[in-house]
Amino acid sequence: MNTAVDLLTSTSEWQDIAPLLSVRELNKFYAPGKGCGDINFDLYPGEVLGIVGESGSGKSTLLSCLSARLTPDSGNVIYNSEQFGEMDLYACEESMRRVLMRSEWGIVHQHARDGLRMNVSAGANIGERLMAVGERHYGDIRAKAEEWLTAVEIDTGRIDDRPSQFSGGMQQRLQIARNLVTHPKLIFMDEPTGGLDVSVQAKLLDLLRNLVSRLGLSVIIVTHDLAVARLLAHRLMVMRRGEVVETGLTDQVLDDPQHPYTQLLVSSILQN
Amino acid sequence: MTANQLIIDVSGVEKAFTLHNQGGASFGVLDNASLQVQAGECVVLHGQSGAGKSTFLKALYANYSVDGGEIHLRDGEQMVEITSALPRRIIALRRQTLGYVSQFLRVIPRVPTLEVVMQPLLDLGVDAALCEAKAKDLLQRLNVPERLWSLAPGTFSGGEQQRVNIARGFIVDYPILLLDEPTASLDAANRKVVVELIREAKARGAAIVGIFHDEDVREAVADRLVDIKAI
Amino acid sequence: MSTATGYNFAYLDEQSKRMIRRAILKGVAIPGYQVPFGGREMPLPHGWGTGGMQVTASVIGEADRLKVIDQGADDTTNAVSIRRFFAHTAGVETTEQTAEATLIQTRHRIPERPLQADQILIYQVPIPEPLRFIEPRESETRKMHALSEYGAMQVKLYEDVARFGHIATSYDYPVMVNNRYMMDPSPIPKFDNPKMRMMPALQLFGAGFEKRIYAVPPFTQVESLDFDDHPFEVQSWEEACAICGSDHSFLDEVITDDNGSKMFVCSDTDYCRERVEQGFVGTAADLPIAEVETKQ
């Protein structure tokens, strides 16, 4: 399995790796200024892209369009799939998109209840994707579930507990495990630490950081928290009123912001 | 790499800062800056505070963008022009080729010191045991007491944090090293250690650009002194 | 329209029957797939077998002989009522004997006696959607069927094993039909599931309230869901039928007095009677079997 390092450094032929996700001229507006427009970028394997901006900037709309959950008004999202080859996301069959979402992709929602089945056990939550692709051995499914509970630092003794009995941070970690069980290549995250206590956030971020690097995941993470972006993302896109105002290396955007809005955003963080 | 091989090639770099939220105040810092550095060479930047030394160094690390000019850095056989390179190219460069030791330790607060130091070498896929051994060796040389190795450096003194920072900066044998006041909060004994580390780097052919305000360190490592205003 | 009774043959008008037959044909063409149909008002409330009755009304002909059972018995209120209904509105012969019937409408059991190719079994179905309890939205369950997304059902089975050590569903046990559609076999005990596989008779399912019809054509694969390491198992009893001594039919537990004494008897009354006629006896063979008038 490729680690992040392998993916980022394995070739010297920088033009030859195909992007994992290509976005061209993406537009989706509910009303003038509400939505996202003129979005263009490529995401490569192993990269973490942060989309930052304040409420109403369009970042969540953009994430939905990228993750095949919201049809854009115009533009393309092209994904390089292991199973299907190059896919124009909105030109292909819904069945293919749904298979993608269960196998090569993961989605971590801000609220765990949107990403988990709250009324079945943790083990069942993790095992569901496996069962969806035909895994039929109970013992094996359970063993895999235990493996992933350990990977996200949840006590395996809680495998039969329901997510409703977990703390917020544990629910998020369970969500992550549920997504990772099929070894996805691309994960979409929408404010994964939102609503959690600061210490819990920290733990979750550490976990994410480790998993992303160990598993060589590509991630698109939407957040309003610049500290989260700095910690996790290689690249940033700063959004305001639906447009990308600045983009580049994370530390460059945060340490040497060029656009007035980015400068405002950066200067607004309380320094510790 | 061969001696005298060109490692760093900077030409015509322009950099100005514009503070949009403070009335658009703008001030230029780098004006047509150029510099060439060869393998095994250590170039020390000097000049007044605020003259642009740090800015120049950060531009070399791609931490700052530039308004004009080019910066070429050698990565194996290739010369990479970093002002126009893709972010992932820069990240790859930073992992194995381009090292940077800043004035301040900037790490995730919860990670123990030993891990902080090991991480850059681990990221290159080097065996964990080897990473640990090298990290311990560096920490020992820099006089960071063993009892601190399992603690996160957030609560250490300034000098201790800086020495952890230096260990982390030197654990990988980077062909290019950028050093921004690495000895600022160190006593004489530890400054000596840093000098040793720099000399070792030079001996293996690394190209180094540094800012040191300690005269003794400068004397000990500099092959060339360059006035930031003059480049 | 029968001037004698005032009803059209088998109660429904001909156009309605055609519509239902079209739905049935679709169901037969796509085994296990739930076909929506324009459910008609029947002179019984929902929950009393109106779906099954609409199917029966559409396929019944003058030469048919109808049997109606409810939990295996011909003599319950429900069974008697429906049988009388068709006797009255269609004038067809009715019977209690599985061997003699051409159409069998059933609630919650499959007859013990293996069915033949010239018979049709019509099931009454309350909730046709096997995934309903996991996914309340119809729009979503339709997609799940269309895309064969059945992982959620396997999740339910997993939960059972995790909680109880075995799959706890004992009736209404989900099956895969023709390796393609997941189907709710109606609330028959899982004991009956194996009978559905490769049955020579046509099996039709009608859900009146939900307005769905589905079918399993003769000789179709029907597999009950399970895990490789927790395979599907049917119920078994230590006792045998007290009346006929059968050790292989589905048994009902009957409390015989106020002290809690009980005995076990075949749920399929006709099968039990048949065995007694053939000379089999059980431990309580001297107890009378109720006779029911089948014709007026």
XYZ file of N, CA, C and O in Angstrom, chain C residues 35-206:
688
model
N -44.353 -5.246 -8.002
C -45.021 -4.475 -9.053
C -46.152 -3.662 -8.432
O -47.051 -4.232 -7.801
N -46.126 -2.364 -8.587
C -47.247 -1.569 -8.053
C -48.506 -1.839 -8.876
O -48.426 -2.066 -10.088
N -49.657 -1.859 -8.215
C -50.898 -2.035 -8.968
C -51.994 -1.191 -8.341
O -51.872 -0.722 -7.203
N -53.027 -0.989 -9.117
C -54.121 -0.137 -8.655
C -55.048 -0.914 -7.752
O -56.045 -1.461 -8.202
N -54.718 -0.966 -6.488
C -55.516 -1.765 -5.554
C -56.963 -1.319 -5.478
O -57.245 -0.125 -5.420
N -57.873 -2.265 -5.466
C -59.309 -1.949 -5.442
C -59.866 -2.096 -4.044
O -59.341 -2.817 -3.208
N -60.964 -1.423 -3.811
C -61.689 -1.593 -2.546
C -62.308 -2.972 -2.514
O -62.989 -3.379 -3.438
N -62.067 -3.695 -1.437
C -62.671 -5.004 -1.249
C -63.611 -4.909 -0.057
O -63.423 -4.043 0.796
N -64.588 -5.802 0.040
C -65.533 -5.688 1.152
C -64.973 -6.189 2.479
O -65.712 -6.669 3.317
N -63.686 -6.093 2.660
C -63.054 -6.362 3.944
C -62.115 -5.200 4.207
O -61.617 -4.582 3.269
N -61.852 -4.934 5.473
C -60.885 -3.875 5.740
C -59.473 -4.349 5.385
O -59.222 -5.540 5.244
N -58.557 -3.380 5.295
C -57.164 -3.736 5.082
C -56.670 -4.552 6.257
O -57.109 -4.384 7.383
N -55.753 -5.441 5.966
C -55.207 -6.266 7.026
C -55.899 -7.603 7.130
O -55.526 -8.435 7.940
N -56.908 -7.822 6.295
C -57.647 -9.065 6.331
C -57.466 -9.891 5.067
O -58.249 -10.783 4.780
N -56.459 -9.560 4.303
C -56.166 -10.380 3.131
C -56.679 -9.813 1.824
O -56.840 -10.542 0.857
N -56.909 -8.512 1.771
C -57.482 -7.940 0.550
C -56.542 -8.082 -0.631
O -56.992 -8.246 -1.770
N -55.231 -8.023 -0.381
C -54.279 -8.163 -1.477
C -54.335 -9.549 -2.073
O -54.442 -9.725 -3.295
N -54.271 -10.540 -1.216
C -54.371 -11.924 -1.680
C -55.675 -12.151 -2.415
O -55.724 -12.818 -3.456
N -56.736 -11.561 -1.911
C -58.052 -11.760 -2.530
C -58.111 -11.154 -3.921
O -58.741 -11.730 -4.822
N -57.480 -10.011 -4.097
C -57.497 -9.394 -5.421
C -56.738 -10.248 -6.429
O -57.145 -10.381 -7.600
N -55.668 -10.867 -5.979
C -54.924 -11.763 -6.869
C -55.783 -12.979 -7.193
O -55.927 -13.378 -8.352
N -56.367 -13.556 -6.167
C -57.222 -14.727 -6.379
C -58.354 -14.387 -7.332
O -58.657 -15.135 -8.269
N -58.989 -13.231 -7.094
C -60.126 -12.825 -7.932
C -59.714 -12.692 -9.395
O -60.534 -12.897 -10.302
N -58.466 -12.367 -9.633
C -58.020 -12.139 -11.006
C -57.608 -13.416 -11.715
O -57.595 -13.470 -12.943
N -57.244 -14.427 -10.949
C -56.784 -15.650 -11.633
C -57.801 -16.788 -11.556
O -57.674 -17.796 -12.240
N -58.827 -16.612 -10.736
C -59.759 -17.727 -10.529
C -60.677 -17.890 -11.743
O -61.091 -16.917 -12.373
N -60.963 -19.148 -12.048
C -61.872 -19.451 -13.153
C -62.948 -20.405 -12.674
O -62.889 -20.950 -11.568
N -63.942 -20.625 -13.514
C -65.096 -21.446 -13.099
C -64.693 -22.851 -12.702
O -65.307 -23.466 -11.838
N -63.658 -23.365 -13.353
C -63.268 -24.754 -13.081
C -62.333 -24.907 -11.881
O -61.965 -26.023 -11.526
N -61.963 -23.792 -11.281
C -61.014 -23.894 -10.172
C -61.653 -24.433 -8.909
O -62.864 -24.338 -8.700
N -60.802 -25.024 -8.082
C -61.228 -25.473 -6.763
C -60.348 -24.741 -5.753
O -59.121 -24.861 -5.776
N -60.971 -23.981 -4.879
C -60.242 -23.061 -4.006
C -60.106 -23.585 -2.588
O -61.057 -24.076 -1.995
N -58.905 -23.466 -2.061
C -58.662 -23.751 -0.643
C -58.137 -22.465 -0.019
O -57.351 -21.747 -0.632
N -58.621 -22.165 1.183
C -58.116 -20.976 1.886
C -57.665 -21.388 3.274
O -58.415 -22.014 4.021
N -56.431 -21.064 3.603
C -55.948 -21.381 4.950
C -55.392 -20.143 5.639
O -54.947 -19.193 4.996
N -55.432 -20.191 6.941
C -54.964 -19.097 7.776
C -54.159 -19.733 8.896
O -54.712 -20.457 9.717
N -52.861 -19.471 8.908
C -51.947 -20.134 9.842
C -52.066 -21.653 9.723
O -51.947 -22.379 10.697
N -52.319 -22.097 8.520
C -52.342 -23.535 8.273
C -53.709 -24.175 8.439
O -53.928 -25.302 7.998
N -54.644 -23.451 9.031
C -55.954 -24.061 9.309
C -57.027 -23.545 8.361
O -57.033 -22.378 7.994
N -57.945 -24.426 7.999
C -59.039 -24.043 7.107
C -60.216 -23.470 7.877
O -61.138 -22.925 7.280
N -60.203 -23.618 9.189
C -61.422 -23.342 9.945
C -61.371 -22.076 10.781
O -62.188 -21.867 11.653
N -60.397 -21.213 10.528
C -60.406 -19.953 11.285
C -61.365 -18.976 10.635
O -61.768 -19.136 9.476
N -61.706 -17.958 11.355
C -62.662 -16.952 10.875
C -62.253 -16.407 9.511
O -63.063 -16.331 8.587
N -61.017 -16.024 9.407
C -60.491 -15.419 8.194
C -60.641 -16.355 7.001
O -61.168 -16.007 5.945
N -60.181 -17.576 7.192
C -60.201 -18.549 6.091
C -61.634 -18.842 5.663
O -61.960 -18.867 4.469
N -62.480 -19.041 6.651
C -63.884 -19.354 6.352
C -64.527 -18.207 5.587
O -65.219 -18.386 4.588
N -64.247 -17.036 6.056
C -64.829 -15.833 5.469
C -64.451 -15.676 3.998
O -65.293 -15.424 3.136
N -63.192 -15.827 3.718
C -62.712 -15.643 2.347
C -63.207 -16.758 1.444
O -63.622 -16.535 0.298
N -63.223 -17.950 1.973
C -63.706 -19.079 1.175
C -65.158 -18.874 0.794
O -65.571 -19.066 -0.348
N -65.937 -18.432 1.769
C -67.360 -18.181 1.528
C -67.536 -17.065 0.509
O -68.424 -17.108 -0.341
N -66.689 -16.085 0.589
C -66.743 -14.944 -0.334
C -66.633 -15.421 -1.782
O -67.432 -15.061 -2.651
N -65.652 -16.246 -2.055
C -65.469 -16.699 -3.439
C -66.518 -17.724 -3.842
O -66.924 -17.790 -5.001
N -66.954 -18.500 -2.881
C -68.032 -19.438 -3.198
C -69.261 -18.656 -3.653
O -69.938 -19.020 -4.608
N -69.464 -17.542 -2.992
C -70.651 -16.745 -3.289
C -70.513 -15.932 -4.577
O -71.407 -15.893 -5.415
N -69.388 -15.287 -4.750
C -69.244 -14.374 -5.895
C -68.739 -15.060 -7.150
O -68.865 -14.527 -8.245
N -68.148 -16.231 -7.016
C -67.654 -16.913 -8.209
C -68.321 -18.252 -8.406
O -68.206 -18.854 -9.471
N -68.987 -18.694 -7.389
C -69.674 -19.971 -7.528
C -68.735 -21.144 -7.716
O -69.124 -22.193 -8.225
N -67.473 -21.015 -7.342
C -66.521 -22.109 -7.566
C -66.606 -23.120 -6.437
O -67.067 -22.830 -5.341
N -66.100 -24.290 -6.724
C -65.998 -25.307 -5.691
C -64.886 -24.925 -4.726
O -63.889 -24.333 -5.110
N -65.117 -25.288 -3.452
C -64.055 -25.047 -2.478
C -63.690 -26.370 -1.835
O -64.454 -27.340 -1.890
N -62.522 -26.420 -1.240
C -62.079 -27.647 -0.617
C -61.134 -27.341 0.525
O -60.549 -26.254 0.585
N -61.005 -28.311 1.424
C -60.012 -28.163 2.478
C -58.773 -28.993 2.175
O -57.774 -28.919 2.880
N -58.872 -29.809 1.138
C -57.768 -30.729 0.879
C -56.768 -30.118 -0.087
O -57.111 -29.750 -1.219
N -55.537 -30.021 0.353
C -54.466 -29.467 -0.471
C -54.356 -30.205 -1.793
O -54.165 -29.620 -2.853
N -54.512 -31.542 -1.723
C -54.349 -32.348 -2.934
C -55.393 -32.019 -3.986
O -55.150 -32.158 -5.180
N -56.577 -31.602 -3.526
C -57.690 -31.360 -4.443
C -57.719 -29.933 -4.978
O -58.414 -29.642 -5.947
N -57.017 -29.021 -4.324
C -57.149 -27.605 -4.692
C -56.348 -27.255 -5.935
O -55.268 -27.817 -6.170
N -56.904 -26.318 -6.730
C -56.116 -25.771 -7.852
C -55.545 -24.409 -7.453
O -54.483 -24.012 -7.911
N -56.302 -23.685 -6.622
C -55.813 -22.404 -6.080
C -55.806 -22.497 -4.565
O -56.777 -22.964 -3.971
N -54.740 -22.045 -3.961
C -54.674 -22.015 -2.502
C -54.307 -20.600 -2.075
O -53.225 -20.112 -2.406
N -55.257 -19.945 -1.342
C -54.894 -18.642 -0.782
C -54.492 -18.876 0.662
O -55.177 -19.585 1.403
N -53.362 -18.294 1.047
C -52.836 -18.596 2.365
C -52.390 -17.360 3.120
O -51.933 -16.373 2.542
N -52.580 -17.439 4.424
C -52.015 -16.427 5.300
C -51.027 -17.129 6.222
O -51.385 -17.996 7.003
N -49.749 -16.766 6.085
C -48.700 -17.136 7.027
C -48.312 -18.600 7.084
O -47.722 -19.031 8.070
N -48.626 -19.399 6.078
C -48.083 -20.767 6.026
C -48.041 -21.249 4.602
O -48.835 -20.819 3.765
N -47.127 -22.174 4.362
C -47.152 -22.941 3.117
C -47.578 -24.356 3.503
O -47.059 -24.912 4.485
N -48.503 -24.961 2.753
C -48.962 -26.318 3.106
C -47.794 -27.299 3.174
O -46.813 -27.187 2.435
N -47.943 -28.267 4.046
C -46.879 -29.254 4.219
C -46.752 -30.140 2.996
O -45.673 -30.537 2.599
N -47.874 -30.449 2.423
C -47.883 -31.349 1.266
C -47.262 -30.622 0.075
O -47.694 -29.527 -0.275
N -46.264 -31.215 -0.576
C -45.629 -30.543 -1.716
C -46.649 -30.214 -2.809
O -47.498 -31.038 -3.133
N -46.560 -29.022 -3.352
C -47.522 -28.584 -4.368
C -47.076 -29.014 -5.758
O -45.894 -29.220 -6.010
N -48.068 -29.088 -6.658
C -47.793 -29.585 -8.010
C -47.812 -28.467 -9.031
O -48.223 -27.341 -8.749
N -47.422 -28.812 -10.234
C -47.279 -27.808 -11.287
C -48.596 -27.188 -11.712
O -48.612 -26.093 -12.270
N -49.710 -27.864 -11.458
C -50.987 -27.299 -11.898
C -51.674 -26.518 -10.777
O -52.857 -26.200 -10.870
N -50.950 -26.218 -9.713
C -51.525 -25.458 -8.615
C -50.918 -24.066 -8.544
O -49.804 -23.818 -9.039
N -51.669 -23.145 -7.925
C -51.162 -21.783 -7.691
C -51.314 -21.468 -6.204
O -52.385 -21.701 -5.631
N -50.256 -20.970 -5.623
C -50.283 -20.591 -4.210
C -50.290 -19.072 -4.126
O -49.434 -18.404 -4.708
N -51.284 -18.520 -3.423
C -51.427 -17.066 -3.349
C -51.266 -16.628 -1.902
O -52.049 -17.027 -1.039
N -50.236 -15.819 -1.672
C -49.919 -15.412 -0.305
C -50.540 -14.056 0.019
O -50.519 -13.133 -0.804
N -51.019 -13.905 1.248
C -51.450 -12.591 1.734
C -50.250 -11.919 2.379
O -49.595 -12.508 3.249
N -49.937 -10.707 1.948
C -48.733 -10.024 2.409
C -49.078 -8.710 3.104
O -49.745 -7.874 2.504
N -48.669 -8.503 4.353
C -48.914 -7.200 4.991
C -47.953 -6.115 4.487
O -48.371 -5.102 3.964
N -46.668 -6.348 4.648
C -45.681 -5.355 4.218
C -44.750 -5.987 3.207
O -43.952 -6.845 3.553
N -44.850 -5.607 1.955
C -44.092 -6.298 0.915
C -42.600 -5.953 0.892
O -41.823 -6.671 0.301
N -42.215 -4.854 1.516
C -40.848 -4.370 1.360
C -39.943 -4.940 2.453
O -40.061 -4.564 3.618
N -39.015 -5.818 2.091
C -38.158 -6.425 3.126
C -37.235 -5.413 3.795
O -36.804 -5.614 4.917
N -36.949 -4.316 3.109
C -36.011 -3.334 3.650
C -36.702 -2.219 4.425
O -36.037 -1.313 4.920
N -38.021 -2.302 4.534
C -38.751 -1.175 5.107
C -38.288 -0.813 6.508
O -38.183 0.358 6.876
N -38.005 -1.827 7.314
C -37.664 -1.517 8.704
C -36.299 -0.831 8.815
O -36.000 -0.162 9.792
N -35.444 -1.012 7.783
C -34.143 -0.344 7.799
C -34.248 1.027 7.148
O -33.593 1.971 7.553
N -35.049 1.101 6.091
C -35.096 2.315 5.291
C -36.540 2.694 5.063
O -37.236 2.075 4.275
N -37.010 3.707 5.773
C -38.425 4.062 5.686
C -38.839 4.696 4.366
O -40.024 4.696 4.042
N -37.896 5.229 3.610
C -38.271 5.948 2.391
C -38.458 5.011 1.200
O -37.558 4.268 0.831
N -39.611 5.084 0.589
C -39.917 4.273 -0.597
C -38.968 4.609 -1.743
O -38.491 3.733 -2.463
N -38.670 5.911 -1.891
C -37.787 6.314 -2.989
C -36.429 5.650 -2.848
O -35.810 5.254 -3.829
N -35.992 5.512 -1.614
C -34.678 4.931 -1.380
C -34.706 3.412 -1.545
O -33.797 2.832 -2.150
N -35.762 2.744 -1.053
C -35.792 1.285 -1.187
C -35.910 0.879 -2.654
O -35.339 -0.121 -3.073
N -36.599 1.670 -3.428
C -36.685 1.339 -4.860
C -35.318 1.368 -5.505
O -34.972 0.513 -6.327
N -34.527 2.377 -5.095
C -33.169 2.457 -5.644
C -32.330 1.280 -5.177
O -31.534 0.721 -5.928
N -32.513 0.931 -3.927
C -31.721 -0.165 -3.390
C -31.993 -1.455 -4.164
O -31.085 -2.217 -4.481
N -33.254 -1.700 -4.477
C -33.581 -2.887 -5.274
C -33.015 -2.773 -6.674
O -32.465 -3.720 -7.221
N -33.165 -1.586 -7.238
C -32.702 -1.404 -8.616
C -31.202 -1.626 -8.723
O -30.703 -2.168 -9.707
N -30.470 -1.211 -7.707
C -29.017 -1.285 -7.757
C -28.467 -2.457 -6.962
O -27.266 -2.555 -6.750
N -29.366 -3.354 -6.526
C -28.951 -4.512 -5.727
C -28.162 -4.113 -4.495
O -27.208 -4.783 -4.117
N -28.559 -3.029 -3.864
C -27.853 -2.577 -2.666
C -28.503 -3.195 -1.438
O -29.355 -2.589 -0.798
N -28.096 -4.404 -1.115
C -28.758 -5.132 -0.043
C -27.901 -5.280 1.210
O -28.208 -6.066 2.094
N -26.822 -4.523 1.291
C -25.947 -4.613 2.459
C -26.669 -4.367 3.764
O -26.375 -4.985 4.775
N -27.629 -3.465 3.744
C -28.319 -3.105 4.981
C -29.051 -4.296 5.589
O -29.163 -4.416 6.807
N -29.563 -5.179 4.756
C -30.255 -6.355 5.291
C -29.247 -7.276 5.963
O -29.506 -7.843 7.024
N -28.112 -7.423 5.338
C -27.068 -8.258 5.940
C -26.651 -7.665 7.283
O -26.316 -8.399 8.204
N -26.711 -6.338 7.380
C -26.388 -5.669 8.643
C -27.350 -6.110 9.734
O -26.965 -6.373 10.874
N -28.596 -6.213 9.359
C -29.615 -6.627 10.329
C -29.311 -8.034 10.843
O -29.397 -8.315 12.039
N -28.916 -8.904 9.950
C -28.574 -10.269 10.357
C -27.337 -10.269 11.247
O -27.253 -11.012 12.230
N -26.373 -9.412 10.889
C -25.179 -9.286 11.712
C -25.564 -8.890 13.129
O -25.054 -9.446 14.107
N -26.450 -7.906 13.226
C -26.871 -7.435 14.549
C -27.462 -8.562 15.375
O -27.239 -8.680 16.566
N -28.263 -9.406 14.709
C -28.863 -10.543 15.405
C -27.781 -11.450 15.979
O -27.843 -11.854 17.133
N -26.809 -11.777 15.145
C -25.772 -12.693 15.614
C -24.977 -12.058 16.736
O -24.637 -12.699 17.723
N -24.709 -10.750 16.595
C -23.942 -10.064 17.636
C -24.705 -10.046 18.948
O -24.122 -10.201 20.020
N -26.020 -9.860 18.839
C -26.808 -9.713 20.052
C -27.248 -11.037 20.638
O -27.252 -11.226 21.840
N -27.630 -11.977 19.776
C -28.227 -13.214 20.286
C -27.394 -14.451 20.009
O -27.734 -15.526 20.452
N -26.340 -14.292 19.238
C -25.523 -15.445 18.915
C -26.041 -16.217 17.719
O -25.411 -17.160 17.260
N -27.203 -15.839 17.215
C -27.744 -16.496 16.029
C -28.693 -15.515 15.348
O -29.081 -14.509 15.930
N -29.073 -15.837 14.138
C -30.008 -14.967 13.430
C -31.381 -15.163 14.050
O -31.907 -16.277 14.099
N -31.946 -14.085 14.574
C -33.126 -14.195 15.426
C -34.437 -14.182 14.664
O -35.481 -14.475 15.221
N -34.403 -13.853 13.396
C -35.646 -13.797 12.640
C -36.217 -15.189 12.502
O -35.542 -16.100 12.033
N -37.472 -15.386 12.917
C -38.032 -16.731 12.818
C -39.185 -16.794 11.827
O -39.606 -17.875 11.446
N -39.679 -15.623 11.422
C -40.679 -15.626 10.353
C -40.440 -14.383 9.512
O -39.661 -13.510 9.891
N -41.077 -14.312 8.361
C -40.837 -13.149 7.508
C -39.355 -13.057 7.169
O -38.777 -11.975 7.118
N -38.755 -14.190 6.963
C -37.307 -14.270 6.807
C -36.939 -13.918 5.358
O -37.381 -14.564 4.429
N -36.087 -12.902 5.172
C -35.834 -12.409 3.809
C -35.127 -13.434 2.922
O -34.275 -14.195 3.390
N -35.503 -13.423 1.652
C -34.900 -14.358 0.703
C -34.415 -13.620 -0.537
O -34.867 -12.519 -0.831
N -33.490 -14.249 -1.245
C -33.050 -13.755 -2.548
C -33.701 -14.625 -3.613
O -33.580 -15.848 -3.571
N -34.400 -13.979 -4.511
C -35.129 -14.713 -5.536
C -34.375 -14.629 -6.848
O -34.005 -13.532 -7.291
N -34.153 -15.784 -7.454
C -33.498 -15.832 -8.761
C -32.164 -15.096 -8.748
O -31.751 -14.530 -9.753
N -31.496 -15.100 -7.588
C -30.203 -14.439 -7.444
C -30.225 -12.964 -7.773
O -29.193 -12.384 -8.110
N -31.382 -12.364 -7.725
C -31.438 -10.956 -8.119
C -32.179 -10.066 -7.142
O -31.634 -9.069 -6.693
N -33.423 -10.409 -6.824
C -34.198 -9.502 -5.967
C -34.370 -10.078 -4.571
O -34.629 -11.264 -4.382
N -34.246 -9.193 -3.618
C -34.530 -9.584 -2.258
C -36.027 -9.460 -2.043
O -36.648 -8.478 -2.471
N -36.600 -10.465 -1.407
C -38.046 -10.514 -1.315
C -38.481 -10.804 0.103
O -37.796 -11.510 0.848
N -39.643 -10.268 0.445
C -40.265 -10.610 1.712
C -41.251 -11.740 1.445
O -42.206 -11.540 0.722
N -41.038 -12.923 2.033
C -41.893 -14.052 1.679
C -43.263 -14.023 2.364
O -44.003 -14.981 2.289
N -43.567 -12.933 3.039
C -44.760 -12.755 3.883
C -44.468 -13.452 5.211
O -43.494 -14.207 5.316
N -45.288 -13.204 6.246
C -44.911 -13.737 7.565
C -45.075 -15.243 7.734
O -45.613 -15.712 8.715
N -44.567 -15.992 6.778
C -44.528 -17.441 6.983
C -43.356 -17.744 7.902
O -42.376 -17.000 7.922
N -43.430 -18.826 8.673
C -42.280 -19.161 9.513
C -41.103 -19.545 8.626
O -41.295 -20.052 7.524
N -39.888 -19.287 9.112
C -38.731 -19.603 8.276
C -38.672 -21.086 7.941
O -38.057 -21.493 6.965
N -39.371 -21.862 8.777
C -39.525 -23.287 8.524
C -40.008 -23.556 7.099
O -39.632 -24.550 6.477
N -40.854 -22.662 6.594
C -41.446 -22.868 5.270
C -40.573 -22.359 4.133
O -40.824 -22.668 2.967
N -39.561 -21.549 4.453
C -38.759 -20.956 3.375
C -38.220 -21.959 2.360
O -38.312 -21.744 1.159
N -37.649 -23.083 2.826
C -37.085 -24.022 1.851
C -38.122 -24.531 0.847
O -37.761 -24.897 -0.272
N -39.397 -24.543 1.230
C -40.421 -25.044 0.314
C -40.542 -24.166 -0.922
O -41.000 -24.603 -1.980
N -40.131 -22.908 -0.782
C -40.325 -21.982 -1.890
C -39.365 -22.263 -3.039
O -39.635 -21.920 -4.187
N -38.232 -22.843 -2.688
C -37.202 -23.042 -3.706
C -37.622 -24.128 -4.679
O -38.004 -25.235 -4.279
N -37.547 -23.813 -5.958
C -37.828 -24.798 -7.024
C -39.195 -25.457 -6.850
O -39.372 -26.633 -7.135
N -40.147 -24.685 -6.370
C -41.503 -25.229 -6.233
C -42.134 -25.379 -7.616
O -42.055 -24.438 -8.419
N -42.759 -26.504 -7.890
C -43.402 -26.675 -9.204
C -44.597 -25.746 -9.409
O -44.967 -25.442 -10.538
N -45.201 -25.299 -8.311
C -46.381 -24.437 -8.437
C -45.953 -22.983 -8.597
O -44.860 -22.587 -8.205
N -46.876 -22.186 -9.149
C -46.662 -20.740 -9.261
C -46.994 -20.108 -7.910
O -48.000 -20.452 -7.297
N -46.128 -19.198 -7.470
C -46.372 -18.510 -6.207
C -46.632 -17.035 -6.475
O -45.804 -16.360 -7.090
N -47.797 -16.545 -6.008
C -48.151 -15.142 -6.209
C -48.328 -14.469 -4.854
O -48.809 -15.095 -3.916
N -47.939 -13.215 -4.781
C -48.013 -12.492 -3.515
C -48.794 -11.199 -3.713
O -48.505 -10.445 -4.649
N -49.764 -10.945 -2.813
C -50.542 -9.716 -2.952
C -50.568 -8.936 -1.652
O -50.893 -9.462 -0.594
